[in-house]
Amino acid sequence: MKKLLASTILAAGVYAMAGSAQAADCGDVSIAEMNWASAGVAAQVDAFILSNGYGCNASLVVGDTMPTFTSMNEKGQPDVAPEMWMDSLRVPLDAAVKEGRLIQAAEILSDGGVQGWWVPKYFADAHPDIKTVQDAIKHPDLFPAPEDSSKGAVFNCPAGWSCQISTTNLYKAIDGDAAGFTLVDTGSAAGLDGSIANAYEKKAGWLGYYWAPTAILGKYEMTKLGFGMETDKAEWDRCTSVTDCPDPKVNGYPTSEVYTIVTKGFAEKAEVAMDYIKKRSWENATVNKVLAWMDENQGNNADAAKHFLETYPEVWTTWVTPDVAEKVKAAL
């Protein structure tokens, strides 16, 4: 941990030195460091590359979805929000883009924000006939519930989250109770994570909700099951995502669009840096592994960003020109 802290301090020092020497080429750039892990690491990656590769004087500010969007839209600050989930602000964002205040840049998660029902990969490999939720629900004996092994278990999303509503509705739609299952209230994200870890330790069957990018999916290999159909958005909005919907139907989980948003001011003052922002995109599988490393090493966002830059040059060097890549490598 001391090594990690030292690396963080060193990185911060490098930011400052690089920024003061080359800030005239790019200027001051404020970046929203959102309060969830994948977005926080992305912000630190951007700060390092923009500082050391493009001579920006990059600074990080605390962020969250709606406060950051509102500030960018109304005040033009911060300049960059690396990871914005579109579902929660589509209408006001479209208006801001149309009116020229904000720019929707790269799709930072190239495969989008993913959610669904999963089984462990070792289980999927051992049961190749189980490819969908409907296949799994035929075998309650393979997913014994922790409190009553005579029933199968579907582990629900943490209590109070919107995914708890959709998971509950989908469980009703497939008639889980009649199939011999019970829907397990995991209570919290920690409870849900713990159920996966426990299953892995015992190499037991596990069926339930999860999402990416996350450290858990980087630490434990999981296989996503389909619902035998694509997302019906109208049905999702009408019922699947609605509390206590009386007549839920089987539906597929939507994939969330996740983009980088920048202000018009940033795009105009840092055109070269915008070339990087427009190209910067990574897959959930990469982010999952970086987050798992951060969790296992008790690192912070800056530590994870440095680990990513050191470990995955084949990914990030495609975002920048060769001369910028050399500057970034020299600063690591």
JSON list of C-alpha atoms in Angstrom, two decimals, residues 7-232:
[
{"chain": "A", "resi": 7, "resn": "SER", "atom": "CA", "xyz": [3.02, 6.18, -6.94]},
{"chain": "A", "resi": 8, "resn": "THR", "atom": "CA", "xyz": [-0.02, 8.41, -6.45]},
{"chain": "A", "resi": 9, "resn": "ILE", "atom": "CA", "xyz": [2.09, 11.22, -5.04]},
{"chain": "A", "resi": 10, "resn": "LEU", "atom": "CA", "xyz": [4.59, 10.82, -7.86]},
{"chain": "A", "resi": 11, "resn": "ALA", "atom": "CA", "xyz": [1.82, 10.93, -10.47]},
{"chain": "A", "resi": 12, "resn": "ALA", "atom": "CA", "xyz": [0.40, 14.10, -8.95]},
{"chain": "A", "resi": 13, "resn": "GLY", "atom": "CA", "xyz": [3.82, 15.70, -9.06]},
{"chain": "A", "resi": 14, "resn": "VAL", "atom": "CA", "xyz": [4.28, 14.75, -12.67]},
{"chain": "A", "resi": 15, "resn": "TYR", "atom": "CA", "xyz": [0.91, 16.28, -13.54]},
{"chain": "A", "resi": 16, "resn": "ALA", "atom": "CA", "xyz": [1.96, 19.57, -12.02]},
{"chain": "A", "resi": 17, "resn": "MET", "atom": "CA", "xyz": [5.41, 19.67, -13.64]},
{"chain": "A", "resi": 18, "resn": "ALA", "atom": "CA", "xyz": [4.13, 18.74, -17.09]},
{"chain": "A", "resi": 19, "resn": "GLY", "atom": "CA", "xyz": [1.24, 21.16, -16.81]},
{"chain": "A", "resi": 20, "resn": "SER", "atom": "CA", "xyz": [3.36, 24.16, -15.86]},
{"chain": "A", "resi": 21, "resn": "ALA", "atom": "CA", "xyz": [5.81, 23.51, -18.69]},
{"chain": "A", "resi": 22, "resn": "GLN", "atom": "CA", "xyz": [3.29, 23.02, -21.48]},
{"chain": "A", "resi": 23, "resn": "ALA", "atom": "CA", "xyz": [0.02, 24.53, -20.31]},
{"chain": "A", "resi": 24, "resn": "ALA", "atom": "CA", "xyz": [0.19, 27.20, -22.98]},
{"chain": "A", "resi": 25, "resn": "ASP", "atom": "CA", "xyz": [-0.40, 24.51, -25.61]},
{"chain": "A", "resi": 26, "resn": "CYS", "atom": "CA", "xyz": [-3.68, 23.36, -24.12]},
{"chain": "A", "resi": 27, "resn": "GLY", "atom": "CA", "xyz": [-4.66, 25.48, -21.12]},
{"chain": "A", "resi": 28, "resn": "ASP", "atom": "CA", "xyz": [-6.50, 24.59, -17.96]},
{"chain": "A", "resi": 29, "resn": "VAL", "atom": "CA", "xyz": [-8.76, 21.56, -18.18]},
{"chain": "A", "resi": 30, "resn": "SER", "atom": "CA", "xyz": [-11.09, 20.47, -15.38]},
{"chain": "A", "resi": 31, "resn": "ILE", "atom": "CA", "xyz": [-12.22, 16.83, -15.37]},
{"chain": "A", "resi": 32, "resn": "ALA", "atom": "CA", "xyz": [-15.11, 15.35, -13.39]},
{"chain": "A", "resi": 33, "resn": "GLU", "atom": "CA", "xyz": [-13.96, 12.45, -11.23]},
{"chain": "A", "resi": 34, "resn": "MET", "atom": "CA", "xyz": [-17.31, 10.73, -10.70]},
{"chain": "A", "resi": 35, "resn": "ASN", "atom": "CA", "xyz": [-18.08, 8.88, -7.49]},
{"chain": "A", "resi": 36, "resn": "TRP", "atom": "CA", "xyz": [-18.12, 5.40, -9.02]},
{"chain": "A", "resi": 37, "resn": "ALA", "atom": "CA", "xyz": [-15.01, 3.39, -9.75]},
{"chain": "A", "resi": 38, "resn": "SER", "atom": "CA", "xyz": [-14.97, 2.98, -13.54]},
{"chain": "A", "resi": 39, "resn": "ALA", "atom": "CA", "xyz": [-15.60, 6.70, -14.11]},
{"chain": "A", "resi": 40, "resn": "GLY", "atom": "CA", "xyz": [-13.06, 7.68, -11.47]},
{"chain": "A", "resi": 41, "resn": "VAL", "atom": "CA", "xyz": [-10.33, 5.63, -13.11]},
{"chain": "A", "resi": 42, "resn": "ALA", "atom": "CA", "xyz": [-11.23, 7.04, -16.54]},
{"chain": "A", "resi": 43, "resn": "ALA", "atom": "CA", "xyz": [-10.89, 10.57, -15.15]},
{"chain": "A", "resi": 44, "resn": "GLN", "atom": "CA", "xyz": [-7.43, 9.80, -13.79]},
{"chain": "A", "resi": 45, "resn": "VAL", "atom": "CA", "xyz": [-6.38, 8.25, -17.12]},
{"chain": "A", "resi": 46, "resn": "ASP", "atom": "CA", "xyz": [-7.55, 11.39, -18.92]},
{"chain": "A", "resi": 47, "resn": "ALA", "atom": "CA", "xyz": [-5.73, 13.65, -16.46]},
{"chain": "A", "resi": 48, "resn": "PHE", "atom": "CA", "xyz": [-2.47, 11.76, -16.92]},
{"chain": "A", "resi": 49, "resn": "ILE", "atom": "CA", "xyz": [-2.62, 11.65, -20.73]},
{"chain": "A", "resi": 50, "resn": "LEU", "atom": "CA", "xyz": [-3.86, 15.23, -21.18]},
{"chain": "A", "resi": 51, "resn": "SER", "atom": "CA", "xyz": [-1.19, 16.53, -18.77]},
{"chain": "A", "resi": 52, "resn": "ASN", "atom": "CA", "xyz": [1.77, 14.53, -19.94]},
{"chain": "A", "resi": 53, "resn": "GLY", "atom": "CA", "xyz": [0.87, 13.94, -23.57]},
{"chain": "A", "resi": 54, "resn": "TYR", "atom": "CA", "xyz": [-0.81, 17.20, -24.54]},
{"chain": "A", "resi": 55, "resn": "GLY", "atom": "CA", "xyz": [0.56, 19.73, -22.05]},
{"chain": "A", "resi": 56, "resn": "CYS", "atom": "CA", "xyz": [-2.81, 20.50, -20.51]},
{"chain": "A", "resi": 57, "resn": "ASN", "atom": "CA", "xyz": [-2.96, 21.82, -16.96]},
{"chain": "A", "resi": 58, "resn": "ALA", "atom": "CA", "xyz": [-5.44, 19.17, -15.90]},
{"chain": "A", "resi": 59, "resn": "SER", "atom": "CA", "xyz": [-7.29, 19.24, -12.59]},
{"chain": "A", "resi": 60, "resn": "LEU", "atom": "CA", "xyz": [-9.87, 16.87, -11.13]},
{"chain": "A", "resi": 61, "resn": "VAL", "atom": "CA", "xyz": [-13.14, 17.87, -9.45]},
{"chain": "A", "resi": 62, "resn": "VAL", "atom": "CA", "xyz": [-15.60, 15.66, -7.58]},
{"chain": "A", "resi": 63, "resn": "GLY", "atom": "CA", "xyz": [-18.57, 14.70, -9.74]},
{"chain": "A", "resi": 64, "resn": "ASP", "atom": "CA", "xyz": [-21.90, 12.91, -9.88]},
{"chain": "A", "resi": 65, "resn": "THR", "atom": "CA", "xyz": [-24.28, 12.49, -12.81]},
{"chain": "A", "resi": 66, "resn": "MET", "atom": "CA", "xyz": [-26.89, 15.23, -12.46]},
{"chain": "A", "resi": 67, "resn": "PRO", "atom": "CA", "xyz": [-24.82, 17.84, -10.53]},
{"chain": "A", "resi": 68, "resn": "THR", "atom": "CA", "xyz": [-21.99, 17.54, -13.05]},
{"chain": "A", "resi": 69, "resn": "PHE", "atom": "CA", "xyz": [-24.32, 17.70, -16.04]},
{"chain": "A", "resi": 70, "resn": "THR", "atom": "CA", "xyz": [-26.14, 20.73, -14.62]},
{"chain": "A", "resi": 71, "resn": "SER", "atom": "CA", "xyz": [-22.87, 22.55, -13.94]},
{"chain": "A", "resi": 72, "resn": "MET", "atom": "CA", "xyz": [-21.48, 21.80, -17.40]},
{"chain": "A", "resi": 73, "resn": "ASN", "atom": "CA", "xyz": [-24.73, 22.82, -19.07]},
{"chain": "A", "resi": 74, "resn": "GLU", "atom": "CA", "xyz": [-25.28, 26.04, -17.12]},
{"chain": "A", "resi": 75, "resn": "LYS", "atom": "CA", "xyz": [-21.76, 27.18, -16.13]},
{"chain": "A", "resi": 76, "resn": "GLY", "atom": "CA", "xyz": [-19.48, 25.45, -18.66]},
{"chain": "A", "resi": 77, "resn": "GLN", "atom": "CA", "xyz": [-17.57, 23.69, -15.87]},
{"chain": "A", "resi": 78, "resn": "PRO", "atom": "CA", "xyz": [-16.05, 21.16, -15.55]},
{"chain": "A", "resi": 79, "resn": "ASP", "atom": "CA", "xyz": [-14.73, 20.83, -19.09]},
{"chain": "A", "resi": 80, "resn": "VAL", "atom": "CA", "xyz": [-14.91, 17.05, -19.34]},
{"chain": "A", "resi": 81, "resn": "ALA", "atom": "CA", "xyz": [-17.12, 14.31, -17.90]},
{"chain": "A", "resi": 82, "resn": "PRO", "atom": "CA", "xyz": [-15.38, 11.11, -19.03]},
{"chain": "A", "resi": 83, "resn": "GLU", "atom": "CA", "xyz": [-18.17, 8.64, -18.27]},
{"chain": "A", "resi": 84, "resn": "MET", "atom": "CA", "xyz": [-21.79, 9.76, -18.55]},
{"chain": "A", "resi": 85, "resn": "TRP", "atom": "CA", "xyz": [-24.59, 7.17, -18.60]},
{"chain": "A", "resi": 86, "resn": "MET", "atom": "CA", "xyz": [-27.04, 8.47, -21.18]},
{"chain": "A", "resi": 87, "resn": "ASP", "atom": "CA", "xyz": [-30.23, 6.84, -19.90]},
{"chain": "A", "resi": 88, "resn": "SER", "atom": "CA", "xyz": [-30.46, 9.17, -16.92]},
{"chain": "A", "resi": 89, "resn": "LEU", "atom": "CA", "xyz": [-30.13, 12.45, -18.84]},
{"chain": "A", "resi": 90, "resn": "ARG", "atom": "CA", "xyz": [-30.99, 11.78, -22.48]},
{"chain": "A", "resi": 91, "resn": "VAL", "atom": "CA", "xyz": [-33.61, 14.51, -22.91]},
{"chain": "A", "resi": 92, "resn": "PRO", "atom": "CA", "xyz": [-31.73, 17.47, -21.34]},
{"chain": "A", "resi": 93, "resn": "LEU", "atom": "CA", "xyz": [-28.45, 16.33, -22.88]},
{"chain": "A", "resi": 94, "resn": "ASP", "atom": "CA", "xyz": [-29.94, 16.17, -26.37]},
{"chain": "A", "resi": 95, "resn": "ALA", "atom": "CA", "xyz": [-31.20, 19.73, -25.86]},
{"chain": "A", "resi": 96, "resn": "ALA", "atom": "CA", "xyz": [-27.79, 20.96, -24.67]},
{"chain": "A", "resi": 97, "resn": "VAL", "atom": "CA", "xyz": [-26.05, 19.32, -27.64]},
{"chain": "A", "resi": 98, "resn": "LYS", "atom": "CA", "xyz": [-28.60, 20.73, -30.09]},
{"chain": "A", "resi": 99, "resn": "GLU", "atom": "CA", "xyz": [-28.16, 24.22, -28.66]},
{"chain": "A", "resi": 100, "resn": "GLY", "atom": "CA", "xyz": [-24.36, 23.95, -28.85]},
{"chain": "A", "resi": 101, "resn": "ARG", "atom": "CA", "xyz": [-23.40, 24.09, -25.18]},
{"chain": "A", "resi": 102, "resn": "LEU", "atom": "CA", "xyz": [-22.18, 20.50, -24.86]},
{"chain": "A", "resi": 103, "resn": "ILE", "atom": "CA", "xyz": [-20.62, 17.94, -27.19]},
{"chain": "A", "resi": 104, "resn": "GLN", "atom": "CA", "xyz": [-21.19, 14.19, -27.07]},
{"chain": "A", "resi": 105, "resn": "ALA", "atom": "CA", "xyz": [-17.71, 12.79, -27.79]},
{"chain": "A", "resi": 106, "resn": "ALA", "atom": "CA", "xyz": [-16.47, 9.19, -27.65]},
{"chain": "A", "resi": 107, "resn": "GLU", "atom": "CA", "xyz": [-18.50, 6.21, -26.52]},
{"chain": "A", "resi": 108, "resn": "ILE", "atom": "CA", "xyz": [-16.07, 5.47, -23.70]},
{"chain": "A", "resi": 109, "resn": "LEU", "atom": "CA", "xyz": [-17.54, 2.00, -23.00]},
{"chain": "A", "resi": 110, "resn": "SER", "atom": "CA", "xyz": [-17.40, 0.52, -26.49]},
{"chain": "A", "resi": 111, "resn": "ASP", "atom": "CA", "xyz": [-19.76, -2.30, -25.54]},
{"chain": "A", "resi": 112, "resn": "GLY", "atom": "CA", "xyz": [-21.94, -0.11, -23.35]},
{"chain": "A", "resi": 113, "resn": "GLY", "atom": "CA", "xyz": [-23.06, -0.50, -19.76]},
{"chain": "A", "resi": 114, "resn": "VAL", "atom": "CA", "xyz": [-24.15, -4.13, -19.46]},
{"chain": "A", "resi": 115, "resn": "GLN", "atom": "CA", "xyz": [-26.59, -5.74, -17.04]},
{"chain": "A", "resi": 116, "resn": "GLY", "atom": "CA", "xyz": [-28.41, -9.05, -16.91]},
{"chain": "A", "resi": 117, "resn": "TRP", "atom": "CA", "xyz": [-28.62, -12.43, -15.22]},
{"chain": "A", "resi": 118, "resn": "TRP", "atom": "CA", "xyz": [-25.38, -14.39, -15.00]},
{"chain": "A", "resi": 119, "resn": "VAL", "atom": "CA", "xyz": [-23.99, -17.78, -13.99]},
{"chain": "A", "resi": 120, "resn": "PRO", "atom": "CA", "xyz": [-20.34, -18.59, -13.16]},
{"chain": "A", "resi": 121, "resn": "LYS", "atom": "CA", "xyz": [-18.28, -19.55, -16.21]},
{"chain": "A", "resi": 122, "resn": "TYR", "atom": "CA", "xyz": [-17.28, -22.88, -14.64]},
{"chain": "A", "resi": 123, "resn": "PHE", "atom": "CA", "xyz": [-21.00, -23.64, -14.32]},
{"chain": "A", "resi": 124, "resn": "ALA", "atom": "CA", "xyz": [-21.74, -22.61, -17.91]},
{"chain": "A", "resi": 125, "resn": "ASP", "atom": "CA", "xyz": [-18.86, -24.78, -19.15]},
{"chain": "A", "resi": 126, "resn": "ALA", "atom": "CA", "xyz": [-20.20, -27.77, -17.20]},
{"chain": "A", "resi": 127, "resn": "HIS", "atom": "CA", "xyz": [-23.76, -27.22, -18.45]},
{"chain": "A", "resi": 128, "resn": "PRO", "atom": "CA", "xyz": [-23.54, -26.20, -22.12]},
{"chain": "A", "resi": 129, "resn": "ASP", "atom": "CA", "xyz": [-27.26, -26.86, -22.54]},
{"chain": "A", "resi": 130, "resn": "ILE", "atom": "CA", "xyz": [-28.05, -23.88, -20.27]},
{"chain": "A", "resi": 131, "resn": "LYS", "atom": "CA", "xyz": [-27.77, -20.81, -22.49]},
{"chain": "A", "resi": 132, "resn": "THR", "atom": "CA", "xyz": [-30.79, -18.77, -21.48]},
{"chain": "A", "resi": 133, "resn": "VAL", "atom": "CA", "xyz": [-32.62, -17.86, -18.29]},
{"chain": "A", "resi": 134, "resn": "GLN", "atom": "CA", "xyz": [-35.45, -20.07, -19.47]},
{"chain": "A", "resi": 135, "resn": "ASP", "atom": "CA", "xyz": [-33.01, -23.01, -19.69]},
{"chain": "A", "resi": 136, "resn": "ALA", "atom": "CA", "xyz": [-31.72, -22.33, -16.19]},
{"chain": "A", "resi": 137, "resn": "ILE", "atom": "CA", "xyz": [-35.15, -22.02, -14.63]},
{"chain": "A", "resi": 138, "resn": "LYS", "atom": "CA", "xyz": [-35.85, -25.67, -15.56]},
{"chain": "A", "resi": 139, "resn": "HIS", "atom": "CA", "xyz": [-33.19, -26.80, -13.05]},
{"chain": "A", "resi": 140, "resn": "PRO", "atom": "CA", "xyz": [-33.83, -25.41, -9.54]},
{"chain": "A", "resi": 141, "resn": "ASP", "atom": "CA", "xyz": [-31.75, -28.27, -8.12]},
{"chain": "A", "resi": 142, "resn": "LEU", "atom": "CA", "xyz": [-28.63, -26.80, -9.75]},
{"chain": "A", "resi": 143, "resn": "PHE", "atom": "CA", "xyz": [-29.01, -23.45, -7.94]},
{"chain": "A", "resi": 144, "resn": "PRO", "atom": "CA", "xyz": [-29.81, -24.36, -4.29]},
{"chain": "A", "resi": 145, "resn": "ALA", "atom": "CA", "xyz": [-31.12, -21.45, -2.23]},
{"chain": "A", "resi": 146, "resn": "PRO", "atom": "CA", "xyz": [-29.00, -20.58, 0.85]},
{"chain": "A", "resi": 147, "resn": "GLU", "atom": "CA", "xyz": [-31.95, -20.77, 3.27]},
{"chain": "A", "resi": 148, "resn": "ASP", "atom": "CA", "xyz": [-33.89, -23.64, 1.64]},
{"chain": "A", "resi": 149, "resn": "SER", "atom": "CA", "xyz": [-31.95, -26.02, -0.58]},
{"chain": "A", "resi": 150, "resn": "SER", "atom": "CA", "xyz": [-35.18, -27.62, -1.80]},
{"chain": "A", "resi": 151, "resn": "LYS", "atom": "CA", "xyz": [-35.63, -24.49, -3.93]},
{"chain": "A", "resi": 152, "resn": "GLY", "atom": "CA", "xyz": [-33.50, -22.81, -6.53]},
{"chain": "A", "resi": 153, "resn": "ALA", "atom": "CA", "xyz": [-32.27, -19.26, -5.94]},
{"chain": "A", "resi": 154, "resn": "VAL", "atom": "CA", "xyz": [-32.21, -16.16, -8.11]},
{"chain": "A", "resi": 155, "resn": "PHE", "atom": "CA", "xyz": [-30.07, -13.50, -6.41]},
{"chain": "A", "resi": 156, "resn": "ASN", "atom": "CA", "xyz": [-31.62, -10.06, -6.76]},
{"chain": "A", "resi": 157, "resn": "CYS", "atom": "CA", "xyz": [-30.05, -6.65, -7.31]},
{"chain": "A", "resi": 158, "resn": "PRO", "atom": "CA", "xyz": [-29.25, -4.68, -4.10]},
{"chain": "A", "resi": 159, "resn": "ALA", "atom": "CA", "xyz": [-32.29, -3.34, -2.24]},
{"chain": "A", "resi": 160, "resn": "GLY", "atom": "CA", "xyz": [-33.36, 0.15, -3.23]},
{"chain": "A", "resi": 161, "resn": "TRP", "atom": "CA", "xyz": [-31.62, 0.14, -6.62]},
{"chain": "A", "resi": 162, "resn": "SER", "atom": "CA", "xyz": [-33.65, 0.47, -9.81]},
{"chain": "A", "resi": 163, "resn": "CYS", "atom": "CA", "xyz": [-32.34, -2.90, -10.99]},
{"chain": "A", "resi": 164, "resn": "GLN", "atom": "CA", "xyz": [-34.15, -4.51, -8.06]},
{"chain": "A", "resi": 165, "resn": "ILE", "atom": "CA", "xyz": [-37.43, -3.49, -9.71]},
{"chain": "A", "resi": 166, "resn": "SER", "atom": "CA", "xyz": [-36.56, -4.92, -13.13]},
{"chain": "A", "resi": 167, "resn": "THR", "atom": "CA", "xyz": [-35.12, -8.12, -11.67]},
{"chain": "A", "resi": 168, "resn": "THR", "atom": "CA", "xyz": [-38.25, -8.65, -9.57]},
{"chain": "A", "resi": 169, "resn": "ASN", "atom": "CA", "xyz": [-40.51, -8.07, -12.56]},
{"chain": "A", "resi": 170, "resn": "LEU", "atom": "CA", "xyz": [-38.51, -10.44, -14.76]},
{"chain": "A", "resi": 171, "resn": "TYR", "atom": "CA", "xyz": [-38.59, -13.08, -12.03]},
{"chain": "A", "resi": 172, "resn": "LYS", "atom": "CA", "xyz": [-42.40, -12.76, -12.02]},
{"chain": "A", "resi": 173, "resn": "ALA", "atom": "CA", "xyz": [-42.50, -12.88, -15.83]},
{"chain": "A", "resi": 174, "resn": "ILE", "atom": "CA", "xyz": [-40.72, -16.22, -15.96]},
{"chain": "A", "resi": 175, "resn": "ASP", "atom": "CA", "xyz": [-42.89, -17.45, -13.05]},
{"chain": "A", "resi": 176, "resn": "GLY", "atom": "CA", "xyz": [-39.90, -18.31, -10.90]},
{"chain": "A", "resi": 177, "resn": "ASP", "atom": "CA", "xyz": [-41.98, -19.40, -7.90]},
{"chain": "A", "resi": 178, "resn": "ALA", "atom": "CA", "xyz": [-43.90, -21.98, -9.95]},
{"chain": "A", "resi": 179, "resn": "ALA", "atom": "CA", "xyz": [-40.60, -23.28, -11.34]},
{"chain": "A", "resi": 180, "resn": "GLY", "atom": "CA", "xyz": [-39.38, -24.03, -7.81]},
{"chain": "A", "resi": 181, "resn": "PHE", "atom": "CA", "xyz": [-37.23, -20.92, -7.27]},
{"chain": "A", "resi": 182, "resn": "THR", "atom": "CA", "xyz": [-37.12, -18.15, -4.72]},
{"chain": "A", "resi": 183, "resn": "LEU", "atom": "CA", "xyz": [-35.93, -14.58, -5.27]},
{"chain": "A", "resi": 184, "resn": "VAL", "atom": "CA", "xyz": [-33.18, -13.85, -2.74]},
{"chain": "A", "resi": 185, "resn": "ASP", "atom": "CA", "xyz": [-32.92, -10.36, -1.24]},
{"chain": "A", "resi": 186, "resn": "THR", "atom": "CA", "xyz": [-29.15, -9.76, -1.10]},
{"chain": "A", "resi": 187, "resn": "GLY", "atom": "CA", "xyz": [-29.65, -6.60, 0.96]},
{"chain": "A", "resi": 188, "resn": "SER", "atom": "CA", "xyz": [-26.70, -4.69, -0.43]},
{"chain": "A", "resi": 189, "resn": "ALA", "atom": "CA", "xyz": [-24.02, -4.69, -3.11]},
{"chain": "A", "resi": 190, "resn": "ALA", "atom": "CA", "xyz": [-21.69, -6.32, -0.59]},
{"chain": "A", "resi": 191, "resn": "GLY", "atom": "CA", "xyz": [-24.25, -9.06, 0.00]},
{"chain": "A", "resi": 192, "resn": "LEU", "atom": "CA", "xyz": [-24.61, -9.71, -3.72]},
{"chain": "A", "resi": 193, "resn": "ASP", "atom": "CA", "xyz": [-20.82, -9.73, -4.20]},
{"chain": "A", "resi": 194, "resn": "GLY", "atom": "CA", "xyz": [-20.45, -12.08, -1.27]},
{"chain": "A", "resi": 195, "resn": "SER", "atom": "CA", "xyz": [-22.92, -14.56, -2.73]},
{"chain": "A", "resi": 196, "resn": "ILE", "atom": "CA", "xyz": [-20.86, -14.78, -5.93]},
{"chain": "A", "resi": 197, "resn": "ALA", "atom": "CA", "xyz": [-17.60, -15.17, -4.00]},
{"chain": "A", "resi": 198, "resn": "ASN", "atom": "CA", "xyz": [-19.15, -17.90, -1.86]},
{"chain": "A", "resi": 199, "resn": "ALA", "atom": "CA", "xyz": [-20.41, -19.78, -4.92]},
{"chain": "A", "resi": 200, "resn": "TYR", "atom": "CA", "xyz": [-16.99, -19.57, -6.53]},
{"chain": "A", "resi": 201, "resn": "GLU", "atom": "CA", "xyz": [-15.31, -20.88, -3.40]},
{"chain": "A", "resi": 202, "resn": "LYS", "atom": "CA", "xyz": [-17.60, -23.91, -3.40]},
{"chain": "A", "resi": 203, "resn": "LYS", "atom": "CA", "xyz": [-17.81, -24.20, -7.21]},
{"chain": "A", "resi": 204, "resn": "ALA", "atom": "CA", "xyz": [-21.58, -24.19, -6.70]},
{"chain": "A", "resi": 205, "resn": "GLY", "atom": "CA", "xyz": [-24.41, -23.12, -9.00]},
{"chain": "A", "resi": 206, "resn": "TRP", "atom": "CA", "xyz": [-25.33, -19.43, -8.85]},
{"chain": "A", "resi": 207, "resn": "LEU", "atom": "CA", "xyz": [-27.93, -17.48, -10.83]},
{"chain": "A", "resi": 208, "resn": "GLY", "atom": "CA", "xyz": [-28.65, -13.79, -10.44]},
{"chain": "A", "resi": 209, "resn": "TYR", "atom": "CA", "xyz": [-28.37, -10.17, -11.44]},
{"chain": "A", "resi": 210, "resn": "TYR", "atom": "CA", "xyz": [-25.10, -8.31, -12.02]},
{"chain": "A", "resi": 211, "resn": "TRP", "atom": "CA", "xyz": [-23.70, -5.55, -14.20]},
{"chain": "A", "resi": 212, "resn": "ALA", "atom": "CA", "xyz": [-20.51, -4.29, -15.89]},
{"chain": "A", "resi": 213, "resn": "PRO", "atom": "CA", "xyz": [-18.05, -2.69, -15.70]},
{"chain": "A", "resi": 214, "resn": "THR", "atom": "CA", "xyz": [-17.31, -3.82, -12.15]},
{"chain": "A", "resi": 215, "resn": "ALA", "atom": "CA", "xyz": [-14.48, -5.34, -10.13]},
{"chain": "A", "resi": 216, "resn": "ILE", "atom": "CA", "xyz": [-16.49, -8.50, -9.45]},
{"chain": "A", "resi": 217, "resn": "LEU", "atom": "CA", "xyz": [-16.74, -9.36, -13.15]},
{"chain": "A", "resi": 218, "resn": "GLY", "atom": "CA", "xyz": [-13.00, -8.76, -13.43]},
{"chain": "A", "resi": 219, "resn": "LYS", "atom": "CA", "xyz": [-12.28, -11.01, -10.47]},
{"chain": "A", "resi": 220, "resn": "TYR", "atom": "CA", "xyz": [-14.75, -13.81, -11.22]},
{"chain": "A", "resi": 221, "resn": "GLU", "atom": "CA", "xyz": [-15.44, -15.06, -14.76]},
{"chain": "A", "resi": 222, "resn": "MET", "atom": "CA", "xyz": [-19.19, -14.99, -15.32]},
{"chain": "A", "resi": 223, "resn": "THR", "atom": "CA", "xyz": [-21.37, -15.90, -18.30]},
{"chain": "A", "resi": 224, "resn": "LYS", "atom": "CA", "xyz": [-24.39, -13.78, -19.13]},
{"chain": "A", "resi": 225, "resn": "LEU", "atom": "CA", "xyz": [-27.59, -15.62, -19.99]},
{"chain": "A", "resi": 226, "resn": "GLY", "atom": "CA", "xyz": [-30.08, -14.17, -22.45]},
{"chain": "A", "resi": 227, "resn": "PHE", "atom": "CA", "xyz": [-33.85, -14.03, -22.10]},
{"chain": "A", "resi": 228, "resn": "GLY", "atom": "CA", "xyz": [-34.38, -15.36, -25.63]},
{"chain": "A", "resi": 229, "resn": "MET", "atom": "CA", "xyz": [-35.28, -11.94, -27.03]},
{"chain": "A", "resi": 230, "resn": "GLU", "atom": "CA", "xyz": [-33.90, -8.47, -27.64]},
{"chain": "A", "resi": 231, "resn": "THR", "atom": "CA", "xyz": [-34.92, -5.55, -25.46]},
{"chain": "A", "resi": 232, "resn": "ASP", "atom": "CA", "xyz": [-38.46, -4.33, -25.99]}
]
